[in-house]
Amino acid sequence: MKICVIGLGKAGLPLASVIADSGFDVVGVDVDKNKCEMINKGINPIPEELGLDELISKHGGKKLKATWDYNKAKDCSVFIVIVPLYIDENHIPDFSILESACRSLGKIIKKGDLVVVETTLPPLTTETLIKNWIEEKSNLNGDFYLAYSPERIMTGYSISRLKEFPKVIGGVDKEGGQRAYEIYKNFIGELSLVSNARTAEFIKVIEGCYRDVNVALANELHKIANEIGVDFYKARGYANHEYCHIHLPSTGVGGHCIPVYPWFLINEMEKRGKFDYTRLLRIARELNDGMVEYWAEKIVKKCLEYNKPLNEIKICIKGITFRRGVKELYHSRNLALAKFLAEKGLNVYVYDEMFTKEEIEKLGLKWIESKDADLIFDCFSLRLIVVS
Ligand SMILES: NC(=O)c1ccc[n+]([C@@H]2O[C@H](COP(=O)([O-])OP(=O)(O)OC[C@H]3O[C@@H](n4cnc5c(N)ncnc54)[C@H](O)[C@@H]3O)[C@@H](O)[C@H]2O)c1
C-alpha cells in the first residue's frame, strides 16, 4: 500500500516522515517545488522540528518521495490532505487552498481508495464540501472511503506528538471510519475511532475554544488582581488544583489555530440563527483581542512617569512572535501591540531573539538591543522593565 500526503508543511511533513518511518512508501505532494527538491535530497526544510532532520535524511527521496505533480501519486490508495485553511478579516474561512487540493486529488483518485482529511475544519465540512469537490472531479459517487482525523501536533514537538499524543479519527460513514482507523493504527501511537467525521471535526475545534475562553478568563482575572493589588501568579498557584485550571494571562491569543477555531462555530450558529449559542465564544475573542489596548495603556502610563516628552522615551517591545520559540507572526498580538504603539506616535522599537535586525526592519519596525531602551515590555512574561 502506498500512502500520499498532500501538503508538506509544518504539519504534513512530520506526518509523512513518521508514516515513511513505519515502513510505508509515501508520496508527498506539495505545490512548493523548492521544498520538494530539498526533501528528495534528504534536506529538512523545517530544521526547528525536533527529530525531523534524522527522518528526512533517512527517507527523503527514498521511502518518502516528494513531488509537485499529483499524477505521480496516482498509484497510491490512501490520500491524506493537510493543507492550510485561513480565515479572512471578516472571520469567514477561505477554502480556496483546500478546494484546489481536493479537486486535484479528484483527478487521480480511484474506486475503493481512502481519503483522510487532517486540516482543522468547521464541523460538517468533510461530509459536504470535501466530498463534493472530490466527486465533482472524479467519476466516483460515494464509492471511495472518506474520513477525518484532526492533526494535533505542536510545532517543534510534532514527531513525539504523533507517536504519543491521543488522536481521533471518524468516517463520513461507518466503513470509511473503520478503514481509516485500521490504516492509521500502523503509524499513530494513541488512536481512537469516534462516531463519525463531524464528531472528529468538532473535537479539534472545541479544544481551541476551551483554550481561547480560558485565556480570556485568565486575562480578566489578571486585570482584576492588578486592580485590587493581588499577585495574580501567586494566587493562581494556590487556586489551581484537580478541578481548577486557570490559564496564564497574555497579550491575547495568536497563531493559526486558537483565535480561528471559535469562528467556525460562531459562523455556523449564525447561519442557523442561533446567535445566543455562542455568546461566550464571541466575548472571549473580543476580550483576548482587546488585550493589545490594555497593555498599550499600561505602557503609556509607565512612560508618563518619565521626566521626558513621550516621543523621546525608547520603548522596546520584546518578543513579537505569537508564541515563545516559534518563528511565526500570524495573528501575533505581540506584533499587533508594537504596531499599535508605533501608530499612536510613540518611539517604539522591537527586539526578538528569533529575528535579525534586517527582518524586523522589513516589518516596518525599528530594532533595538533591549539594554539600549528606556523601557522594556516583555510580551511573554508581561513585565514592564524600567532600564533608565
Ligand atoms: N502547524 C501546526 O502546528 C498545526 C497544528 C495543528 C493542526 N494544523 C493543521 O494543519 C494545517 C496545515 O498547517 P501547516 O502548519 O502544515 O501549514 P504550512 O503553511 O506550514 O504548510 C502547508 C503546505 O501546503 C502546501 N500547499 C498549499 N497548497 C497546496 C496544494 N493545492 N496542494 C499541495 N500542497 C499545497 C504549501 O506549499 C505548504 O508546504 C493547518 O491549516 C491546520 O489545520 C497545523
Short mmCIF file of C-alpha atoms and ligand atoms in Angstrom, two decimals:
data_model
loop_
_atom_site.label_atom_id
_atom_site.label_comp_id
_atom_site.label_asym_id
_atom_site.label_seq_id
_atom_site.Cartn_x
_atom_site.Cartn_y
_atom_site.Cartn_z
CA MET A 1 0.00 0.00 0.00
CA LYS A 2 1.31 3.45 -0.95
CA ILE A 3 0.22 6.49 1.03
CA CYS A 4 0.06 10.03 -0.33
CA VAL A 5 0.32 13.06 1.95
CA ILE A 6 -0.93 16.27 0.29
CA GLY A 7 0.72 19.36 1.83
CA LEU A 8 4.25 19.02 3.22
CA GLY A 9 4.16 21.93 5.66
CA LYS A 10 4.83 22.14 9.39
CA ALA A 11 2.07 19.59 9.98
CA GLY A 12 2.19 17.45 6.82
CA LEU A 13 5.93 16.84 6.57
CA PRO A 14 6.39 15.38 10.08
CA LEU A 15 3.35 13.16 9.45
CA ALA A 16 4.65 11.98 6.04
CA SER A 17 8.06 11.23 7.63
CA VAL A 18 6.56 9.26 10.50
CA ILE A 19 4.46 7.21 8.05
CA ALA A 20 7.58 6.51 5.93
CA ASP A 21 9.46 5.54 9.09
CA SER A 22 6.73 2.98 9.87
CA GLY A 23 7.63 1.16 6.66
CA PHE A 24 5.14 2.57 4.14
CA ASP A 25 6.09 4.03 0.78
CA VAL A 26 4.96 7.65 0.87
CA VAL A 27 4.43 10.14 -1.94
CA GLY A 28 4.35 13.71 -0.60
CA VAL A 29 2.63 16.23 -2.88
CA ASP A 30 3.31 19.93 -2.41
CA VAL A 31 2.97 22.87 -4.78
CA ASP A 32 6.31 24.23 -3.49
CA LYS A 33 8.86 22.75 -5.92
CA ASN A 34 11.84 24.01 -3.96
CA LYS A 35 10.64 22.26 -0.83
CA CYS A 36 10.09 19.01 -2.76
CA GLU A 37 13.63 19.15 -4.13
CA MET A 38 15.09 19.70 -0.67
CA ILE A 39 13.17 16.75 0.77
CA ASN A 40 14.24 14.46 -2.08
CA LYS A 41 17.88 15.40 -1.38
CA GLY A 42 17.39 14.49 2.28
CA ILE A 43 17.43 18.12 3.45
CA ASN A 44 14.93 19.09 6.14
CA PRO A 45 13.09 22.34 5.27
CA ILE A 46 11.82 22.70 8.88
CA PRO A 47 15.05 22.50 10.94
CA GLU A 48 13.36 23.67 14.17
CA GLU A 49 11.27 20.47 14.24
CA LEU A 50 12.90 18.06 16.71
CA GLY A 51 13.84 14.69 15.18
CA LEU A 52 12.79 15.65 11.65
CA ASP A 53 16.36 16.06 10.33
CA GLU A 54 17.05 12.42 11.01
CA LEU A 55 13.84 11.16 9.36
CA ILE A 56 14.26 13.31 6.24
CA SER A 57 17.88 12.34 5.76
CA LYS A 58 16.93 8.66 6.19
CA HIS A 59 13.79 8.61 4.00
CA GLY A 60 13.85 11.75 1.78
CA GLY A 61 13.93 10.70 -1.91
CA LYS A 62 13.65 7.04 -0.84
CA LYS A 63 10.64 5.88 1.19
CA LEU A 64 9.38 9.48 1.14
CA LYS A 65 9.32 10.89 -2.38
CA ALA A 66 8.19 14.49 -2.71
CA THR A 67 6.60 15.86 -5.87
CA TRP A 68 4.57 18.85 -7.08
CA ASP A 69 2.84 16.67 -9.69
CA TYR A 70 -0.35 14.99 -8.42
CA ASN A 71 -0.09 12.43 -11.27
CA LYS A 72 2.96 10.90 -9.53
CA ALA A 73 0.62 9.86 -6.70
CA LYS A 74 -1.81 8.01 -8.98
CA ASP A 75 -0.76 4.59 -7.70
CA CYS A 76 -1.43 5.48 -4.03
CA SER A 77 -4.56 4.07 -2.42
CA VAL A 78 -4.59 6.27 0.70
CA PHE A 79 -4.60 10.09 0.47
CA ILE A 80 -4.09 12.34 3.48
CA VAL A 81 -4.94 16.01 2.96
CA ILE A 82 -3.20 18.52 5.22
CA VAL A 83 -3.10 21.93 3.55
CA PRO A 84 -3.92 25.22 5.32
CA LEU A 85 -7.30 26.85 5.83
CA TYR A 86 -7.23 30.55 6.70
CA ILE A 87 -9.97 32.94 7.69
CA ASP A 88 -10.38 36.41 6.21
CA GLU A 89 -10.76 39.71 8.07
CA ASN A 90 -14.49 39.01 8.47
CA HIS A 91 -13.68 35.65 10.09
CA ILE A 92 -15.01 33.71 7.09
CA PRO A 93 -12.97 30.58 6.15
CA ASP A 94 -11.14 30.79 2.86
CA PHE A 95 -11.44 27.30 1.42
CA SER A 96 -9.54 28.04 -1.81
CA ILE A 97 -6.37 26.06 -0.98
CA LEU A 98 -8.32 23.09 0.34
CA GLU A 99 -10.68 23.14 -2.63
CA SER A 100 -7.79 23.25 -5.08
CA ALA A 101 -6.05 20.31 -3.33
CA CYS A 102 -9.27 18.24 -3.23
CA ARG A 103 -10.08 18.93 -6.87
CA SER A 104 -6.54 17.92 -7.90
CA LEU A 105 -6.95 14.77 -5.82
CA GLY A 106 -10.32 14.15 -7.51
CA LYS A 107 -8.50 13.82 -10.84
CA ILE A 108 -6.34 10.90 -9.65
CA ILE A 109 -8.46 9.05 -7.06
CA LYS A 110 -9.76 5.55 -7.88
CA LYS A 111 -12.69 3.47 -6.71
CA GLY A 112 -12.02 1.97 -3.27
CA ASP A 113 -9.30 4.50 -2.30
CA LEU A 114 -9.33 6.14 1.12
CA VAL A 115 -9.14 9.92 1.77
CA VAL A 116 -8.42 11.23 5.26
CA VAL A 117 -8.52 14.99 5.83
CA GLU A 118 -6.40 16.39 8.69
CA THR A 119 -6.72 20.17 8.22
CA THR A 120 -8.78 21.68 11.06
CA LEU A 121 -12.25 22.31 9.62
CA PRO A 122 -15.62 23.75 10.56
CA PRO A 123 -17.69 20.71 11.59
CA LEU A 124 -19.62 19.11 8.67
CA THR A 125 -17.08 20.22 6.02
CA THR A 126 -15.73 16.72 5.26
CA GLU A 127 -19.14 15.23 4.53
CA THR A 128 -20.27 18.21 2.42
CA LEU A 129 -17.68 20.39 0.66
CA ILE A 130 -14.76 17.92 0.67
CA LYS A 131 -16.90 15.05 -0.60
CA ASN A 132 -18.43 17.24 -3.34
CA TRP A 133 -15.10 18.65 -4.56
CA ILE A 134 -13.57 15.18 -4.87
CA GLU A 135 -16.66 13.71 -6.53
CA GLU A 136 -17.03 16.57 -9.00
CA LYS A 137 -13.54 15.96 -10.41
CA SER A 138 -13.65 12.15 -10.33
CA ASN A 139 -16.23 9.81 -11.76
CA LEU A 140 -16.88 8.49 -8.29
CA ASN A 141 -20.15 8.74 -6.48
CA GLY A 142 -19.55 7.77 -2.88
CA ASP A 143 -17.51 4.71 -3.96
CA PHE A 144 -14.38 5.81 -2.10
CA TYR A 145 -13.79 5.91 1.65
CA LEU A 146 -13.73 9.28 3.39
CA ALA A 147 -12.72 10.10 6.96
CA TYR A 148 -11.45 12.94 9.11
CA SER A 149 -8.65 12.92 11.69
CA PRO A 150 -7.54 16.26 13.12
CA GLU A 151 -3.83 17.00 13.31
CA ARG A 152 -2.96 17.64 16.97
CA ILE A 153 0.72 18.42 16.71
CA MET A 154 2.55 21.31 18.26
CA THR A 155 5.27 22.82 16.10
CA GLY A 156 8.66 21.75 17.44
CA TYR A 157 7.32 18.56 19.03
CA SER A 158 5.37 17.05 16.14
CA ILE A 159 7.22 13.75 15.88
CA SER A 160 6.78 12.86 19.54
CA ARG A 161 3.17 14.07 19.45
CA LEU A 162 2.38 11.76 16.53
CA LYS A 163 3.83 8.84 18.45
CA GLU A 164 2.37 9.56 21.91
CA PHE A 165 -0.45 12.11 21.83
CA PRO A 166 -4.06 10.84 21.63
CA LYS A 167 -5.55 11.28 18.15
CA VAL A 168 -9.09 10.66 16.94
CA ILE A 169 -10.47 9.51 13.60
CA GLY A 170 -14.04 9.32 12.32
CA GLY A 171 -15.57 8.33 8.97
CA VAL A 172 -18.21 10.06 6.89
CA ASP A 173 -19.79 6.62 7.12
CA LYS A 174 -19.03 3.58 9.27
CA GLU A 175 -16.94 1.78 6.65
CA GLY A 176 -14.82 4.87 5.98
CA GLY A 177 -14.11 5.28 9.69
CA GLN A 178 -13.21 1.63 10.16
CA ARG A 179 -10.90 1.51 7.13
CA ALA A 180 -9.16 4.75 8.12
CA TYR A 181 -8.73 3.53 11.69
CA GLU A 182 -7.12 0.25 10.60
CA ILE A 183 -4.59 2.06 8.40
CA TYR A 184 -3.79 4.87 10.85
CA LYS A 185 -3.19 2.33 13.67
CA ASN A 186 0.00 1.39 11.84
CA PHE A 187 1.67 4.72 12.45
CA ILE A 188 -0.27 6.61 15.15
CA GLY A 189 0.53 5.62 18.73
CA GLU A 190 -2.72 6.54 20.54
CA LEU A 191 -5.72 6.36 18.21
CA SER A 192 -9.47 6.35 18.95
CA LEU A 193 -12.22 5.68 16.42
CA VAL A 194 -15.07 8.14 17.09
CA SER A 195 -18.69 8.04 15.86
CA ASN A 196 -18.21 9.99 12.66
CA ALA A 197 -16.25 12.67 10.80
CA ARG A 198 -18.27 15.58 12.22
CA THR A 199 -17.51 14.41 15.77
CA ALA A 200 -13.80 14.26 14.97
CA GLU A 201 -14.01 17.77 13.43
CA PHE A 202 -15.85 19.05 16.49
CA ILE A 203 -13.32 17.57 18.94
CA LYS A 204 -10.48 19.59 17.45
CA VAL A 205 -12.47 22.83 17.27
CA ILE A 206 -13.76 22.69 20.85
CA GLU A 207 -10.25 22.12 22.16
CA GLY A 208 -9.32 25.50 20.62
CA CYS A 209 -12.49 27.11 22.02
CA TYR A 210 -11.67 25.85 25.52
CA ARG A 211 -8.21 27.38 25.33
CA ASP A 212 -9.47 30.71 23.99
CA VAL A 213 -12.18 31.08 26.62
CA ASN A 214 -9.80 30.11 29.41
CA VAL A 215 -7.09 32.52 28.29
CA ALA A 216 -9.79 35.23 28.24
CA LEU A 217 -10.75 34.29 31.79
CA ALA A 218 -7.11 34.41 32.90
CA ASN A 219 -6.72 37.83 31.25
CA GLU A 220 -9.78 39.15 33.02
CA LEU A 221 -8.75 37.76 36.42
CA HIS A 222 -5.25 39.14 35.93
CA LYS A 223 -6.69 42.62 35.31
CA ILE A 224 -8.84 42.38 38.44
CA ALA A 225 -5.90 41.14 40.54
CA ASN A 226 -3.80 44.13 39.42
CA GLU A 227 -6.63 46.50 40.18
CA ILE A 228 -7.07 45.28 43.76
CA GLY A 229 -3.37 44.76 44.49
CA VAL A 230 -3.13 40.96 44.44
CA ASP A 231 -0.23 38.98 42.94
CA PHE A 232 -2.15 37.06 40.26
CA TYR A 233 0.53 34.41 39.73
CA LYS A 234 0.80 33.53 43.41
CA ALA A 235 -2.98 33.44 43.77
CA ARG A 236 -3.31 31.27 40.67
CA GLY A 237 -0.76 28.82 42.09
CA TYR A 238 -2.94 28.25 45.14
CA ALA A 239 -6.26 28.35 43.27
CA ASN A 240 -5.35 25.68 40.69
CA HIS A 241 -5.99 22.04 41.58
CA GLU A 242 -7.52 18.96 40.01
CA TYR A 243 -10.76 20.77 39.04
CA CYS A 244 -9.44 24.29 38.53
CA HIS A 245 -7.09 25.09 35.65
CA ILE A 246 -6.70 28.86 35.44
CA HIS A 247 -4.54 29.62 32.40
CA LEU A 248 -1.80 32.22 32.05
CA PRO A 249 -2.61 35.80 31.04
CA SER A 250 -1.17 37.21 27.82
CA THR A 251 -1.33 39.98 25.25
CA GLY A 252 -4.08 37.94 23.57
CA VAL A 253 -4.16 34.75 21.54
CA GLY A 254 -2.27 34.43 18.25
CA GLY A 255 -1.28 31.89 15.63
CA HIS A 256 -3.21 29.96 13.01
CA CYS A 257 -5.26 27.86 15.38
CA ILE A 258 -6.86 29.04 18.62
CA PRO A 259 -8.05 32.51 17.53
CA VAL A 260 -9.51 30.97 14.36
CA TYR A 261 -11.48 27.94 15.56
CA PRO A 262 -14.14 29.70 17.69
CA TRP A 263 -15.25 31.48 14.49
CA PHE A 264 -16.05 28.12 12.88
CA LEU A 265 -18.76 27.56 15.49
CA ILE A 266 -19.83 31.20 15.73
CA ASN A 267 -20.38 31.33 11.93
CA GLU A 268 -22.26 28.03 11.79
CA MET A 269 -24.61 29.04 14.61
CA GLU A 270 -25.15 32.44 12.98
CA LYS A 271 -26.13 30.72 9.74
CA ARG A 272 -28.72 28.80 11.73
CA GLY A 273 -29.99 31.91 13.54
CA LYS A 274 -28.70 30.59 16.89
CA PHE A 275 -26.87 33.78 17.85
CA ASP A 276 -27.25 33.22 21.59
CA TYR A 277 -25.46 29.84 21.45
CA THR A 278 -22.04 31.45 21.01
CA ARG A 279 -22.12 34.48 23.28
CA LEU A 280 -19.24 33.29 25.44
CA LEU A 281 -17.10 32.40 22.42
CA ARG A 282 -17.60 35.87 20.98
CA ILE A 283 -16.83 37.64 24.24
CA ALA A 284 -13.67 35.58 24.73
CA ARG A 285 -12.50 36.56 21.22
CA GLU A 286 -13.22 40.23 21.87
CA LEU A 287 -11.57 40.14 25.28
CA ASN A 288 -8.41 38.45 24.02
CA ASP A 289 -8.07 40.76 21.03
CA GLY A 290 -8.67 43.75 23.32
CA MET A 291 -5.59 42.90 25.41
CA VAL A 292 -3.42 44.87 22.98
CA GLU A 293 -5.14 48.12 24.00
CA TYR A 294 -4.98 47.12 27.67
CA TRP A 295 -1.20 46.60 27.60
CA ALA A 296 -0.67 49.68 25.42
CA GLU A 297 -2.40 51.77 28.10
CA LYS A 298 -0.18 50.26 30.83
CA ILE A 299 2.94 51.07 28.79
CA VAL A 300 1.83 54.67 28.14
CA LYS A 301 1.05 55.14 31.85
CA LYS A 302 4.57 53.98 32.70
CA CYS A 303 6.01 56.39 30.14
CA LEU A 304 4.16 59.26 31.81
CA GLU A 305 6.28 58.65 34.93
CA TYR A 306 9.41 59.70 32.96
CA ASN A 307 10.50 63.28 33.06
CA LYS A 308 10.76 63.42 29.26
CA PRO A 309 8.44 64.06 26.31
CA LEU A 310 6.59 60.85 25.41
CA ASN A 311 8.10 60.55 21.94
CA GLU A 312 11.67 60.65 23.35
CA ILE A 313 11.21 57.55 25.50
CA LYS A 314 12.66 54.48 23.77
CA ILE A 315 10.17 51.67 24.31
CA CYS A 316 11.33 48.15 23.49
CA ILE A 317 8.66 45.53 22.76
CA LYS A 318 10.50 42.30 23.47
CA GLY A 319 9.23 39.17 21.72
CA ILE A 320 6.92 39.65 18.75
CA THR A 321 6.18 36.05 17.71
CA PHE A 322 2.73 34.74 18.62
CA ARG A 323 4.31 32.14 20.92
CA ARG A 324 7.74 31.99 22.55
CA GLY A 325 10.22 29.97 20.48
CA VAL A 326 8.08 29.70 17.30
CA LYS A 327 9.12 31.96 14.44
CA GLU A 328 5.58 32.74 13.34
CA LEU A 329 3.79 36.08 13.27
CA TYR A 330 0.32 35.09 12.08
CA HIS A 331 -2.25 37.00 14.19
CA SER A 332 0.54 37.73 16.71
CA ARG A 333 -0.85 40.04 19.37
CA ASN A 334 2.70 40.96 20.39
CA LEU A 335 3.42 42.27 16.91
CA ALA A 336 0.00 43.99 16.95
CA LEU A 337 0.97 45.71 20.22
CA ALA A 338 4.24 47.05 18.75
CA LYS A 339 2.43 48.32 15.64
CA PHE A 340 -0.41 49.84 17.69
CA LEU A 341 2.03 51.86 19.84
CA ALA A 342 4.02 52.96 16.78
CA GLU A 343 0.81 54.11 15.06
CA LYS A 344 0.00 56.18 18.15
CA GLY A 345 3.26 58.06 17.60
CA LEU A 346 5.33 56.51 20.42
CA ASN A 347 9.03 55.83 19.98
CA VAL A 348 8.70 52.05 19.64
CA TYR A 349 11.48 49.57 18.95
CA VAL A 350 11.41 45.79 18.79
CA TYR A 351 13.73 43.04 19.94
CA ASP A 352 13.13 39.34 19.29
CA GLU A 353 15.83 36.69 19.58
CA MET A 354 14.28 34.82 16.61
CA PHE A 355 14.58 37.76 14.20
CA THR A 356 17.55 39.68 12.83
CA LYS A 357 17.67 43.48 12.72
CA GLU A 358 17.01 43.33 8.97
CA GLU A 359 13.98 41.08 9.39
CA ILE A 360 12.49 43.42 12.00
CA GLU A 361 13.08 46.42 9.73
CA LYS A 362 11.38 44.62 6.83
CA LEU A 363 8.26 44.51 9.02
CA GLY A 364 8.35 48.32 9.10
CA LEU A 365 9.58 48.43 12.72
CA LYS A 366 12.74 49.74 14.41
CA TRP A 367 15.18 47.30 16.01
CA ILE A 368 16.99 47.80 19.30
CA GLU A 369 19.04 45.77 21.78
CA SER A 370 16.83 45.75 24.88
CA LYS A 371 19.64 47.17 27.04
CA ASP A 372 19.62 50.36 24.93
CA ALA A 373 15.94 51.08 25.54
CA ASP A 374 14.48 53.25 28.34
CA LEU A 375 11.57 50.91 28.95
CA ILE A 376 11.12 47.24 28.03
CA PHE A 377 7.84 45.40 27.79
CA ASP A 378 8.46 41.65 27.77
CA CYS A 379 5.48 40.20 25.90
CA PHE A 380 5.91 36.68 27.28
CA SER A 381 6.40 37.47 30.98
CA LEU A 382 4.17 40.61 30.72
CA ARG A 383 6.80 42.53 32.72
CA LEU A 384 7.47 46.23 32.28
CA ILE A 385 11.15 46.87 32.98
CA VAL A 386 12.50 50.38 33.52
CA VAL A 387 16.08 50.47 32.15
CA SER A 388 16.85 54.14 32.59
N1 LIG B 1 1.39 23.70 12.27
C1 LIG B 1 0.71 23.33 13.33
O1 LIG B 1 1.17 23.46 14.48
C2 LIG B 1 -0.65 22.69 13.19
C3 LIG B 1 -1.22 22.12 14.33
C4 LIG B 1 -2.45 21.50 14.24
C5 LIG B 1 -3.11 21.48 13.03
N2 LIG B 1 -2.56 22.03 11.93
C6 LIG B 1 -3.35 21.96 10.68
O2 LIG B 1 -2.56 21.72 9.58
C7 LIG B 1 -2.92 22.61 8.51
C8 LIG B 1 -1.68 22.89 7.71
O3 LIG B 1 -0.81 23.64 8.54
P1 LIG B 1 0.74 23.76 8.33
O4 LIG B 1 1.27 24.40 9.56
O5 LIG B 1 1.33 22.46 7.88
O6 LIG B 1 0.79 24.80 7.11
P2 LIG B 1 2.09 25.23 6.30
O7 LIG B 1 1.77 26.55 5.73
O8 LIG B 1 3.32 25.03 7.10
O9 LIG B 1 2.14 24.16 5.11
C9 LIG B 1 1.17 24.00 4.14
C10 LIG B 1 1.79 23.33 2.92
O10 LIG B 1 0.75 23.07 1.99
C11 LIG B 1 1.29 23.34 0.69
N3 LIG B 1 0.18 23.55 -0.25
C12 LIG B 1 -0.56 24.67 -0.45
N4 LIG B 1 -1.47 24.45 -1.41
C13 LIG B 1 -1.32 23.17 -1.83
C14 LIG B 1 -1.99 22.35 -2.77
N5 LIG B 1 -3.01 22.81 -3.51
N6 LIG B 1 -1.55 21.08 -2.96
C15 LIG B 1 -0.50 20.60 -2.22
N7 LIG B 1 0.16 21.33 -1.30
C16 LIG B 1 -0.25 22.60 -1.10
C17 LIG B 1 2.17 24.54 0.91
O11 LIG B 1 3.12 24.70 -0.12
C18 LIG B 1 2.83 24.21 2.25
O12 LIG B 1 4.02 23.48 2.11
C19 LIG B 1 -3.48 23.84 9.23
O13 LIG B 1 -4.44 24.52 8.47
C20 LIG B 1 -4.11 23.26 10.44
O14 LIG B 1 -5.45 22.93 10.16
C21 LIG B 1 -1.34 22.64 11.98
#
